[in-house]
Amino acid sequence: MIHFTIEDQNGGQQPIEIPEGISLSLMEVLKASEYPILATCGGMALCATCHVAVLEGAARLPPVNDAEGDLLDTLPDADSDSRLACQLRVDESLDGAVFRLRAA
């Protein structure tokens, strides 16, 4: 199982447990878990409505790809800990990570 934690906009934290080998993005897991993620573009890194901050575990995540980096560069509230949940596949790199929802 892959375990990670989601912190909502109010600071509440919820642990998430996902079976290994599932072919979903973090954005899809957040939507299925009924977090307020719009995911307007459907995971194509075009809208940033799945913007998250990586509070723990950033070093284990894959590097930011060009499309994600280009979009994050346009966000006024993006920081060095910013990622798009649609670009993060649920795999062992997410195990133990903590994410804060940034998109409203």
Coordinates of C-alpha atoms in Angstrom, one line a residue:
M1 CA 0.0 0.0 0.0
I2 CA 1.1 3.6 -0.7
H3 CA 0.4 6.0 2.2
F4 CA 0.4 9.8 2.0
T5 CA -1.4 12.6 3.8
I6 CA -3.5 15.5 2.4
E7 CA -3.9 18.8 4.3
D8 CA -6.9 20.8 3.3
Q9 CA -7.2 24.6 3.1
N10 CA -8.3 24.6 6.8
G11 CA -5.2 22.7 8.0
G12 CA -7.0 19.4 8.7
Q13 CA -4.9 16.4 7.7
Q14 CA -6.3 13.1 6.3
P15 CA -4.2 10.0 5.7
I16 CA -4.8 8.3 2.3
E17 CA -4.0 4.7 1.5
I18 CA -3.9 3.5 -2.1
P19 CA -3.0 0.0 -3.4
E20 CA 0.3 -0.3 -5.2
G21 CA 0.1 -0.7 -9.0
I22 CA -3.0 1.5 -9.4
S23 CA -2.8 3.6 -12.5
L24 CA -4.0 7.0 -11.2
S25 CA -2.6 10.4 -10.7
L26 CA -2.8 12.2 -7.4
M27 CA -5.4 14.5 -8.9
E28 CA -7.6 11.6 -9.7
V29 CA -7.3 10.3 -6.1
L30 CA -8.1 13.7 -4.7
K31 CA -11.2 14.0 -6.9
A32 CA -12.4 10.4 -6.0
S33 CA -11.8 11.3 -2.3
E34 CA -14.1 14.3 -2.8
Y35 CA -11.5 17.0 -2.2
P36 CA -12.4 20.4 -3.8
I37 CA -10.2 19.9 -6.8
L38 CA -11.7 21.2 -10.1
A39 CA -9.2 19.5 -12.4
T40 CA -10.8 21.5 -15.3
C41 CA -8.3 20.3 -17.9
G42 CA -8.5 16.7 -17.0
G43 CA -4.9 16.2 -16.2
M44 CA -3.2 17.9 -19.1
A45 CA -1.3 20.5 -17.0
L46 CA -3.2 23.4 -18.6
C47 CA -5.3 24.9 -15.8
A48 CA -3.5 24.5 -12.4
T49 CA -6.8 23.8 -10.5
C50 CA -5.0 20.8 -8.9
H51 CA -2.2 22.9 -7.5
V52 CA -0.7 21.4 -4.3
A53 CA 2.2 22.2 -2.0
V54 CA 4.5 19.4 -1.1
L55 CA 5.1 19.7 2.6
E56 CA 7.1 16.5 3.0
G57 CA 8.7 14.1 0.6
A58 CA 9.5 16.4 -2.3
A59 CA 13.0 14.9 -2.8
R60 CA 11.4 11.5 -3.7
L61 CA 9.1 12.9 -6.3
P62 CA 9.9 12.9 -10.0
P63 CA 11.2 16.2 -11.4
V64 CA 8.8 18.8 -12.7
N65 CA 8.3 18.3 -16.4
D66 CA 8.3 21.2 -18.9
A67 CA 4.5 21.6 -19.2
E68 CA 4.1 21.6 -15.4
G69 CA 7.0 24.0 -14.9
D70 CA 5.7 26.4 -17.5
L71 CA 2.2 26.5 -15.9
L72 CA 3.6 26.8 -12.3
D73 CA 5.6 29.8 -13.5
T74 CA 2.4 31.6 -14.4
L75 CA 0.8 31.2 -10.9
P76 CA 1.2 34.1 -8.5
D77 CA 1.1 31.9 -5.5
A78 CA 3.4 29.1 -6.7
D79 CA 6.5 28.4 -4.6
S80 CA 9.4 26.0 -4.8
D81 CA 7.2 23.4 -3.1
S82 CA 4.4 23.7 -5.7
R83 CA 3.3 20.8 -7.9
L84 CA 0.3 19.9 -10.1
A85 CA -1.4 16.9 -8.7
C86 CA -2.3 15.8 -12.2
Q87 CA 1.4 15.3 -13.0
L88 CA 2.1 13.1 -10.0
R89 CA 1.4 9.4 -10.6
V90 CA 0.5 7.4 -7.5
D91 CA 3.5 5.1 -7.0
E92 CA 6.1 4.5 -4.3
S93 CA 7.6 8.0 -4.8
L94 CA 4.4 9.4 -3.0
D95 CA 4.8 7.0 0.0
G96 CA 5.1 9.1 3.2
A97 CA 4.6 12.4 1.4
V98 CA 2.4 15.2 2.8
F99 CA 0.5 17.5 0.3
R100 CA -1.4 20.7 1.1
L101 CA -4.3 21.7 -1.3
R102 CA -3.5 25.1 -2.8
A103 CA -6.1 25.3 -5.6
A104 CA -9.5 26.7 -4.5

